[in-house]
Short mmCIF file of C-alpha atoms in Angstrom, two decimals:
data_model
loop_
_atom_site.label_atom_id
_atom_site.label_comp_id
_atom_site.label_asym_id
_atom_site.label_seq_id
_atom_site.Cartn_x
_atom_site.Cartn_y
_atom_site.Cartn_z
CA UNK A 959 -21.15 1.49 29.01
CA UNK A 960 -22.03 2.48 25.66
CA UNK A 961 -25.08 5.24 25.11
CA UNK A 962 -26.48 2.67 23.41
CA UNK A 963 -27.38 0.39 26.43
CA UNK A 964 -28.06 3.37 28.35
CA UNK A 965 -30.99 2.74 30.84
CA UNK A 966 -34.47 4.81 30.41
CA UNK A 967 -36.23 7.19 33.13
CA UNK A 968 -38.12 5.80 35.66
CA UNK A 969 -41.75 6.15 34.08
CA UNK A 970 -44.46 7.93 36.03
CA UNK A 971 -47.90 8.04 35.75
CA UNK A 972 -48.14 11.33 33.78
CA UNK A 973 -44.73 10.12 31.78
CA UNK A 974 -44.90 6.92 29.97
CA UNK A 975 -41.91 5.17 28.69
CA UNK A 976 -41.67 2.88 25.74
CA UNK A 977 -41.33 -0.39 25.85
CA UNK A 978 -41.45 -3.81 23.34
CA UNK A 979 -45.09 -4.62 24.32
CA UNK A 980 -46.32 -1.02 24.38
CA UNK A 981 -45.82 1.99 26.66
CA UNK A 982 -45.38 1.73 30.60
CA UNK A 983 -46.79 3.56 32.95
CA UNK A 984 -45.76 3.17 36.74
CA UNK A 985 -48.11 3.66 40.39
CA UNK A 986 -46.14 5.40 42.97
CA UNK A 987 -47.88 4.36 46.29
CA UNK A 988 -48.04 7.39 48.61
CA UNK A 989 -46.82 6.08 52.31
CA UNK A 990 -46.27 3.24 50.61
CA UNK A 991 -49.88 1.63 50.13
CA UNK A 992 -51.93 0.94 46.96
CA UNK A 993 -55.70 1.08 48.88
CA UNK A 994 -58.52 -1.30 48.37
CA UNK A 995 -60.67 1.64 45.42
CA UNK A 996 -57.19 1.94 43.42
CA UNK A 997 -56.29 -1.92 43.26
CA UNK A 998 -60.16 -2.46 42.04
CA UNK A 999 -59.51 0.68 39.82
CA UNK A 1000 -55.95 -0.43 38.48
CA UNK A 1001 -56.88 -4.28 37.75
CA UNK A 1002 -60.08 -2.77 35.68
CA UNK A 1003 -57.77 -0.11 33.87
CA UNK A 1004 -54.60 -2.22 33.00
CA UNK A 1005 -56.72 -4.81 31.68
CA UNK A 1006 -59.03 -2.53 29.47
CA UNK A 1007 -56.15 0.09 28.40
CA UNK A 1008 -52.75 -2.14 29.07
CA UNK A 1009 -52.14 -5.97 28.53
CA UNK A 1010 -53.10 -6.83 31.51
CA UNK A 1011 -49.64 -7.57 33.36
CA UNK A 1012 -48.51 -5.22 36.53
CA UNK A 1013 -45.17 -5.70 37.71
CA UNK A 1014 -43.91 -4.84 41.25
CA UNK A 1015 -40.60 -2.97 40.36
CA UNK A 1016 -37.49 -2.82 42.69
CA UNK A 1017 -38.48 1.12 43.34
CA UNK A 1018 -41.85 -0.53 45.42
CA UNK A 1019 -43.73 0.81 42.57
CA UNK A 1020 -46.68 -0.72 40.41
CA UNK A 1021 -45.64 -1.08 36.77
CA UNK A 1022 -48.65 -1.38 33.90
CA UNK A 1023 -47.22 -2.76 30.85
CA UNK A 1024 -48.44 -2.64 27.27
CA UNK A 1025 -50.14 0.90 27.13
CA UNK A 1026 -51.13 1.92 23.49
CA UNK A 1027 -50.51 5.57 22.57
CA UNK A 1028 -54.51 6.04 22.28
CA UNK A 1029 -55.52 4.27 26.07
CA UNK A 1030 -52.50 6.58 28.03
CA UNK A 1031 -54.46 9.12 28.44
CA UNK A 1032 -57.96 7.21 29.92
CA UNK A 1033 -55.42 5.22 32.09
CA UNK A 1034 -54.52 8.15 33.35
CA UNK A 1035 -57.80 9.62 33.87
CA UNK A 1036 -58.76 6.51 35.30
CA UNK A 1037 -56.23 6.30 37.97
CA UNK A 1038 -56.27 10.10 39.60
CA UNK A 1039 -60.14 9.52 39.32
CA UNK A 1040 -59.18 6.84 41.98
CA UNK A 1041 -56.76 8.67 43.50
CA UNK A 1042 -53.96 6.66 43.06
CA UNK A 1043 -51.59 9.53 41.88
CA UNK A 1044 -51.01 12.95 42.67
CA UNK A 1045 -52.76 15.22 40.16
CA UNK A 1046 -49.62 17.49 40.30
CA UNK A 1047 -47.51 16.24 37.92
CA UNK A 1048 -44.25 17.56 39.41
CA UNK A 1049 -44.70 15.52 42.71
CA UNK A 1050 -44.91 12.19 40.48
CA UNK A 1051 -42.30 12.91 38.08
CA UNK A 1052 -40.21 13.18 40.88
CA UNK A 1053 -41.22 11.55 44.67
CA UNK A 1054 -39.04 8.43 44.47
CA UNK A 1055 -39.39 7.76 47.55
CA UNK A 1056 -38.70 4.51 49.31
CA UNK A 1057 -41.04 4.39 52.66
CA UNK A 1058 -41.18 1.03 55.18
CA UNK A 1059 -43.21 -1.25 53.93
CA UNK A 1060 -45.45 -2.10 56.84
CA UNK A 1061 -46.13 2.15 57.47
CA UNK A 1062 -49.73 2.12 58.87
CA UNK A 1063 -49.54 -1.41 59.76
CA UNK A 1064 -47.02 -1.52 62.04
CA UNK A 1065 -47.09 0.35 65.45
CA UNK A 1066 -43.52 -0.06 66.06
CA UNK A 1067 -42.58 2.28 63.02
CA UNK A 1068 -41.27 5.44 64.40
CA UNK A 1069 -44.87 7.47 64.30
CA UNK A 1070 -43.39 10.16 62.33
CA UNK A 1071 -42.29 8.77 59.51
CA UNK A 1072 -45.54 9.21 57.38
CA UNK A 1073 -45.34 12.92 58.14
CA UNK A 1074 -41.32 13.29 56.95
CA UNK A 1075 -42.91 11.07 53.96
CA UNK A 1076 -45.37 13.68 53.20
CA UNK A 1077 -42.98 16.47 53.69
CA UNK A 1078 -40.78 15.40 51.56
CA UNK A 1079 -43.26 14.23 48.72
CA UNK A 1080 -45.03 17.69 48.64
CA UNK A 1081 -41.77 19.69 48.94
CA UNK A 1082 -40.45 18.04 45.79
CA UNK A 1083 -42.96 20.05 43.90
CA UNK A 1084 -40.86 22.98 44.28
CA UNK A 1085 -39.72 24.12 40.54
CA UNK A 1086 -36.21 24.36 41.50
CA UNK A 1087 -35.89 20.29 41.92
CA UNK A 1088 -37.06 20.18 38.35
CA UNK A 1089 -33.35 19.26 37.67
CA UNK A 1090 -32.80 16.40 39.92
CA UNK A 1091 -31.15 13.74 38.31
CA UNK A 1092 -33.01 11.17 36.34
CA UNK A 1093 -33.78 8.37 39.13
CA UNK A 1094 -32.93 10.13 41.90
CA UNK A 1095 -34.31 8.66 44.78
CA UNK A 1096 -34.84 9.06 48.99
CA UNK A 1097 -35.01 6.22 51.34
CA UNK A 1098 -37.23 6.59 54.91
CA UNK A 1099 -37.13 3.53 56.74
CA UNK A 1100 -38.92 3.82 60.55
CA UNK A 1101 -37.61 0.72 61.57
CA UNK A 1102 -40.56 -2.01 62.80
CA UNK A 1103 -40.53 -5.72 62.11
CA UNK A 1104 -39.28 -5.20 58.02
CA UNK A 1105 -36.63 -2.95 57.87
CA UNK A 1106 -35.59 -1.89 54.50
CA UNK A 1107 -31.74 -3.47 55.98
CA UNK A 1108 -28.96 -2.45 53.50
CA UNK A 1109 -31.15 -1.01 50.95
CA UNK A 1110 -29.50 1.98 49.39
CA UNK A 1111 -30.88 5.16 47.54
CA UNK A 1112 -29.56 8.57 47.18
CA UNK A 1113 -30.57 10.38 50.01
CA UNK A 1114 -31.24 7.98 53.21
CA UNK A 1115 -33.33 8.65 56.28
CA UNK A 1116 -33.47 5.73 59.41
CA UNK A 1117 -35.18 6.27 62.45
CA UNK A 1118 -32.59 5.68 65.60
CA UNK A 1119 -34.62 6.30 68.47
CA UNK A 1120 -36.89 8.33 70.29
CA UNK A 1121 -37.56 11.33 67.32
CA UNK A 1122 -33.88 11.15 66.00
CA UNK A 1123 -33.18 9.98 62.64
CA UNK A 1124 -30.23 9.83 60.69
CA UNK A 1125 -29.61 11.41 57.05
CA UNK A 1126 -26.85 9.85 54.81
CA UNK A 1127 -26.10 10.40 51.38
CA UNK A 1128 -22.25 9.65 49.69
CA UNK A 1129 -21.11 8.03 52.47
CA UNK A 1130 -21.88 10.69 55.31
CA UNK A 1131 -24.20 10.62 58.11
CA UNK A 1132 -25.81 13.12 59.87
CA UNK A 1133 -27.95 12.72 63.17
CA UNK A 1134 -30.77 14.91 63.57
CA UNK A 1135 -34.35 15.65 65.35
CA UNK A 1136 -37.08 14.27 63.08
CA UNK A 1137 -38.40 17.98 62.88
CA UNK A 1138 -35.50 18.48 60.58
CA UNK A 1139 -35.50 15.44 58.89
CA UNK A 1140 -37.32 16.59 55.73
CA UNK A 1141 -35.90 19.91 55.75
CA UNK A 1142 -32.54 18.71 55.75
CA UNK A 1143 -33.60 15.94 53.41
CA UNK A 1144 -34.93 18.01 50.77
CA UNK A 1145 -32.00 21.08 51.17
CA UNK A 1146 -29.11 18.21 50.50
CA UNK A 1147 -31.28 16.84 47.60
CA UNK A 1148 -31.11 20.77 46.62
CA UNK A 1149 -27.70 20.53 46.09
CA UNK A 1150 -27.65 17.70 43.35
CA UNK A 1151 -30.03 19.45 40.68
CA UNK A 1152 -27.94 19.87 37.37
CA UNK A 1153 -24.95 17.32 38.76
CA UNK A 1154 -24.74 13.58 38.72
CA UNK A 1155 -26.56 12.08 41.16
CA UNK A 1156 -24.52 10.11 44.12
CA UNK A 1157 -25.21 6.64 42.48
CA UNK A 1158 -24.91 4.44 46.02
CA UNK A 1159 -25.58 0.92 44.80
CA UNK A 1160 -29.12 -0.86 46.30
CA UNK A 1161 -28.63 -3.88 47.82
CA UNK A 1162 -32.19 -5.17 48.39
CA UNK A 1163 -31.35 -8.27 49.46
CA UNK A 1164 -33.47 -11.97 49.58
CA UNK A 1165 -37.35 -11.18 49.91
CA UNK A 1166 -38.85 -12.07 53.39
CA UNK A 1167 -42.03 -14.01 52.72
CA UNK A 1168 -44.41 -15.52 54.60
CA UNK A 1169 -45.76 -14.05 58.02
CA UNK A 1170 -43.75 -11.37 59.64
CA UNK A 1171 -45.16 -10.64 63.43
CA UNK A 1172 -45.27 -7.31 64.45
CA UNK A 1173 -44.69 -5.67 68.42
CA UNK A 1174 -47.54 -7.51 69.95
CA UNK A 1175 -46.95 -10.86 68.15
CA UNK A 1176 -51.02 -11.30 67.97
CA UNK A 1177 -50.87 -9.65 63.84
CA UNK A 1178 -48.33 -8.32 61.43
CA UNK A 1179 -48.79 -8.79 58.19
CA UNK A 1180 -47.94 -11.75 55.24
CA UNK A 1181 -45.63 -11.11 52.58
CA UNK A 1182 -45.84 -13.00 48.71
CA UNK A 1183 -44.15 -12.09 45.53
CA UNK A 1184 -45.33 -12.63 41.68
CA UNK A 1185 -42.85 -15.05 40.08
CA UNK A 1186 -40.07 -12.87 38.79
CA UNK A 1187 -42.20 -10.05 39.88
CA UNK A 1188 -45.14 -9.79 37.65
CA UNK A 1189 -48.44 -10.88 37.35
CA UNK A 1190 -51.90 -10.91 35.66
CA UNK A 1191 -54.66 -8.31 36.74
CA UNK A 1192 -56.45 -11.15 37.70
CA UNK A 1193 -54.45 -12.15 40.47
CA UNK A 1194 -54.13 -8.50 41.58
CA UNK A 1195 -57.88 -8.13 41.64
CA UNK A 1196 -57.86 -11.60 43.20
CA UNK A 1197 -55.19 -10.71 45.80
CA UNK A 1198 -56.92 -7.40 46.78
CA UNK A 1199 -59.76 -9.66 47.46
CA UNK A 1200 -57.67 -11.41 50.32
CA UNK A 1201 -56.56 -8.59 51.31
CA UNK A 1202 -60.05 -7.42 52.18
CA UNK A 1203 -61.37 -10.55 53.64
CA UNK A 1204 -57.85 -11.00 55.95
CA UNK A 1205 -56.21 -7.75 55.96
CA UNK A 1206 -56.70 -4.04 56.24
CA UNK A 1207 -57.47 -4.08 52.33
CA UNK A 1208 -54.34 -2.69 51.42
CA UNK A 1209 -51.24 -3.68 49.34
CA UNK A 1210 -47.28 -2.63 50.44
CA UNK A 1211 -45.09 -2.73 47.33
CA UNK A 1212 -41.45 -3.73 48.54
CA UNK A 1213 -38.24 -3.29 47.09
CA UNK A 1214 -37.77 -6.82 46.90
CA UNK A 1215 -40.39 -6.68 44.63
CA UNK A 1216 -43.00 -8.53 46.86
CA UNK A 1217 -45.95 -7.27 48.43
CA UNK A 1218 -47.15 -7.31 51.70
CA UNK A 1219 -50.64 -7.39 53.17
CA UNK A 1220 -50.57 -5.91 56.78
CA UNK A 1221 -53.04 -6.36 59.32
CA UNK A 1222 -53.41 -10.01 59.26
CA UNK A 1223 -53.55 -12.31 62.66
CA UNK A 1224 -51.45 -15.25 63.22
CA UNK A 1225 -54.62 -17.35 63.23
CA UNK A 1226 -55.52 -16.09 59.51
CA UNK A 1227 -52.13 -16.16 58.32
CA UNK A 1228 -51.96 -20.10 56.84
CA UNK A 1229 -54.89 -19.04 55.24
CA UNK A 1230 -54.01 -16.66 53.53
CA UNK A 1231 -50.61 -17.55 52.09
CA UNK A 1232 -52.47 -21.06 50.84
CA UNK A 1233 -55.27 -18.42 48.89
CA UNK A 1234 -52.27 -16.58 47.28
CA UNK A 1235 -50.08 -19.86 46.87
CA UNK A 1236 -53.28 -21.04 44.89
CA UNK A 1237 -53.36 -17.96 43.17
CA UNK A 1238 -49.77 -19.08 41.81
CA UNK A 1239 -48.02 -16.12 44.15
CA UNK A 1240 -44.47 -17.73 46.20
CA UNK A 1241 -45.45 -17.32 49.55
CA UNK A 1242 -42.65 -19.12 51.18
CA UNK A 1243 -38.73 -19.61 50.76
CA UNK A 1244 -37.45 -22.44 49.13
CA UNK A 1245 -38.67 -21.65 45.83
CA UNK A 1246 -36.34 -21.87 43.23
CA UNK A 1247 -37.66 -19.30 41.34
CA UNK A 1248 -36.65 -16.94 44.28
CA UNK A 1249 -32.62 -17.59 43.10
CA UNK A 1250 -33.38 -16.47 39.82
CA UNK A 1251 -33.23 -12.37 38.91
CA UNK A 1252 -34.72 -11.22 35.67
CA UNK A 1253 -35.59 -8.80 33.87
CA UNK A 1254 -38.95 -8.40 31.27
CA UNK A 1255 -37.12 -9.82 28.35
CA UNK A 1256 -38.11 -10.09 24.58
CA UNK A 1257 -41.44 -9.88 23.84
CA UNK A 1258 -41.69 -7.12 26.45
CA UNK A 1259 -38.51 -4.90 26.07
CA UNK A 1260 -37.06 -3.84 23.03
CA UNK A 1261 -33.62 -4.73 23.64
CA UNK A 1262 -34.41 -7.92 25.08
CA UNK A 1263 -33.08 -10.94 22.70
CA UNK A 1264 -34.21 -13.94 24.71
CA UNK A 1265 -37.87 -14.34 26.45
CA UNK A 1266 -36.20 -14.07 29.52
CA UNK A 1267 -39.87 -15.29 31.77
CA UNK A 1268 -40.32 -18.76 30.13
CA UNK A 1269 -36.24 -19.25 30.19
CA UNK A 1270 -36.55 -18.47 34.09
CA UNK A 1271 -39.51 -20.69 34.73
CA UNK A 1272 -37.69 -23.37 32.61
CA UNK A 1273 -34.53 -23.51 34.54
CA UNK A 1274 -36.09 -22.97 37.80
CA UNK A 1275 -38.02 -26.24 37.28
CA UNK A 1276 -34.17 -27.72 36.87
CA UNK A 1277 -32.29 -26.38 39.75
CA UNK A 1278 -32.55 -26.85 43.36
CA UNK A 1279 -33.65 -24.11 45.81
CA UNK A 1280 -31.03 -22.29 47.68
CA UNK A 1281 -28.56 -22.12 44.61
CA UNK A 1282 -26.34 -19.71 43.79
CA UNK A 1283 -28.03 -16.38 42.47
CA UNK A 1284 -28.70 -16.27 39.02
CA UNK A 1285 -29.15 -13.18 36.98
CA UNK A 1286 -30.48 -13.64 33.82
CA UNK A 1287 -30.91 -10.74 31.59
CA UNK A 1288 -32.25 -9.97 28.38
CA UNK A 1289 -29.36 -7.66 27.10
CA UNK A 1290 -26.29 -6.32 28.05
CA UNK A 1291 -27.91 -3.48 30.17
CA UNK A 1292 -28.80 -5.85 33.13
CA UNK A 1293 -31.48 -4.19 34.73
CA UNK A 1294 -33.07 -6.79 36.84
CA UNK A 1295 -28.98 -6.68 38.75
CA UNK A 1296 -26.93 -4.15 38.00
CA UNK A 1297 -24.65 -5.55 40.62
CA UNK A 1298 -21.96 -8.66 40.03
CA UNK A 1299 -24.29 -12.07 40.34
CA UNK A 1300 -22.92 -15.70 41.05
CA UNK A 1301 -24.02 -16.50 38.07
CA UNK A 1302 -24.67 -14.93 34.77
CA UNK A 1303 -26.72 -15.57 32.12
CA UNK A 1304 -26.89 -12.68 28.97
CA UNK A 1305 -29.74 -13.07 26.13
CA UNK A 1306 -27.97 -12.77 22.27
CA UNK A 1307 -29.98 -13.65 19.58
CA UNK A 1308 -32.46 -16.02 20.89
CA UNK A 1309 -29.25 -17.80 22.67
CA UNK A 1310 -27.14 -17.05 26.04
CA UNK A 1311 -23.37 -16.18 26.78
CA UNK A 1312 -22.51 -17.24 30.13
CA UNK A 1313 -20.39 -15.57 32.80
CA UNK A 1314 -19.36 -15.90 36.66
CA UNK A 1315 -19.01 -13.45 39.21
CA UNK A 1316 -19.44 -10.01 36.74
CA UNK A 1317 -22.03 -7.98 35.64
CA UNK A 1318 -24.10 -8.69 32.21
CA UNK A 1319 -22.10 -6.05 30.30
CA UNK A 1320 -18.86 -8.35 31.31
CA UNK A 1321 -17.31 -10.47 28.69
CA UNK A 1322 -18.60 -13.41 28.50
CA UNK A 1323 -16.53 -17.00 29.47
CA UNK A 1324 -19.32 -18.45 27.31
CA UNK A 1325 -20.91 -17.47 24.07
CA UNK A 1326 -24.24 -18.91 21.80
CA UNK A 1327 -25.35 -21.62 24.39
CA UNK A 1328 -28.80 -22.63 24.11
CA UNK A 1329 -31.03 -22.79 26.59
CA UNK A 1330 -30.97 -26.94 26.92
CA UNK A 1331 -27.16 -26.51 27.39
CA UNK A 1332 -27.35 -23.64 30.33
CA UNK A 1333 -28.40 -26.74 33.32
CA UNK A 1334 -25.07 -28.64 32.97
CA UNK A 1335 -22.97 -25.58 32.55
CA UNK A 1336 -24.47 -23.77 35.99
CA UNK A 1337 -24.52 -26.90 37.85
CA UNK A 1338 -20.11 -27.66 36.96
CA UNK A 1339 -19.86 -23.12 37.55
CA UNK A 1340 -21.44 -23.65 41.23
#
């Protein structure tokens, strides 16, 4: 790949990245959960400093788009006034950290995996992990009803059993007492400042959605997703309101780019996925826009060459659920997939080049259709 498709940081709070619609700035839950003061606090802020979209990223982080140089800094201000952020600066630029999504909400997650979560979090502060490769990242998954499955990140930590968990990273495993687990965790991550990182590809897999019953099968919690994973503050603010009414208050970014609402009981459950279904949030499988990966697109990014949301949302309207996987992406770069996709749609100057079975930066089988053409040329591909 050429430097000049080479992918950006992962933006934090305190560091900003450019974008085609402004500057974004990104929420990295700690354990996982954005509270009931910071989703009031965030929906306020994004709409008076941002442009009033949030996307849920594939790193179960918040993204605020459209940031103008003059409004980062009261965002910011407004945000570790609600404590959404750490106010150390190190510990954001570099806890990518991964956590189950139902921590707090669901009692069968190993009970210590909040405390390795802290550990690990707080220990990253350290000045010598200031060289940690850009995007390095750490994976704890305690098990429980939504398992973060095949998901992959740098440095990996599963709960498999009583207090054991085991570490992976590169394709070795390690089983160890959960005492260690940070520790261990945070010395191996030691070893990769200044050197590439391990680079294990993340395979997030389908989104669950809909109720998900925890151990006692009386509550668990209901998982929805914004349509190609972003959405108005309104529907956040909106959302955090359902969460209060039938929840614990509380929103779980997931790496499927969802969000969960935990604490819910099976008899509130319809309820509460018709509220966000109203809302215009997919609450349920079946939706075609669910077998469609994409990233922000032009308008939003400044490489993208096609406005990649109302293409999606077109096509989606013209395909049937439970198609092949579609990746359509802005530019060569492919963020929204860097793996191979089923199908492959690649944004050039306001038209698309069309591929099969590769990545976006693949050559295409296809070049300059527009986007009436693209239904009769997936449908014969399938």
């Amino acid at each position: 790949m050429s430097a000049a498709l080479k992918r950006g940081w992962c933006p934090s709070l305190f560091r900003p990245m450019e974008s085609g619609d402004g500057w974004l700035a990104r929420i990295r839950p700690r354990e996982g959960v954005v509270g009931e003061p910071v989703i009031a606090a965030l929906a306020e802020a994004a709409a008076r400093h941002g442009n009033g979209l949030i996307e849920v990223t594939s790193r179960a982080n918040l993204q605020i788009r459209g940031l103008r140089p003059d409004s980062i800094a009261p965002f910011t201000e407004a945000m570790l006034a609600a404590g959404a952020a750490d106010p150390d600066e190190a510990i954001e630029a570099r806890a990518n950290i991964i956590v189950s999504p139902l921590l707090g909400a669901d009692p069968a997650i190993a009970a210590e995996t909040a405390e390795i979560a802290r550990a690990i979090r707080h220990g990253l502060a350290d000045p010598k992990f200031a060289g940690l490769p850009a995007k390095f990242g750490f994976l704890l998954d305690g098990g429980g009803a939504l398992t973060l499955g095949d998901l992959g990140l740098d440095i990996m930590l599963r709960a498999s059993g009583a207090v054991r968990w085991e570490l992976r990273c590169g394709g070795n495993t390690l089983t160890l007492d959960a005492a260690d687990a940070a520790s261990r965790a945070l010395g191996l991550a030691a070893e990769f400042v200044g050197r590439a990182r391990p680079g294990p590809a993340r395979h997030a897999g389908p989104s669950r959605l809909g109720f998900v019953a925890c151990v006692d099968g009386l509550a668990g919690a209901v998982l929805i997703m914004p349509p190609f994973g972003q959405m108005r503050v309104e529907q956040l603010a909106a959302l955090g309101a359902l969460a209060r009414e039938y929840g614990d208050g509380g929103l779980r970014p997931t790496p499927w780019k969802s969000l969960a609402v935990g604490g819910v009981s099976v008899s509130d459950a319809a309820a509460l996925l018709a509220a966000a279904t109203a809302l215009g949030f997919i609450s349920a499988p079946g939706d075609s826009r669910l077998d469609i990966a994409t990233c922000a697109g032009a308008g939003r990014c400044s490489r993208g060459e096609i406005d990649t949301h109302e293409a999606a949302a077109w096509l989606a309207a013209r395909r049937p659920a439970g198609a092949a996987l579609l990746h359509l992406s802005g530019c060569p770069k492919g963020c929204a997939h860097p793996g191979p996709a089923p199908l492959m749609l690649v944004g050039r100057a306001g038209r698309l080049d069309f591929l099969t079975d590769g990545r976006a930066a693949d050559p295409p089988a296809l070049r300059g259709l527009s986007l009436i053409e693209t239904p009769a040329v997936l449908e014969t591909a399938a």
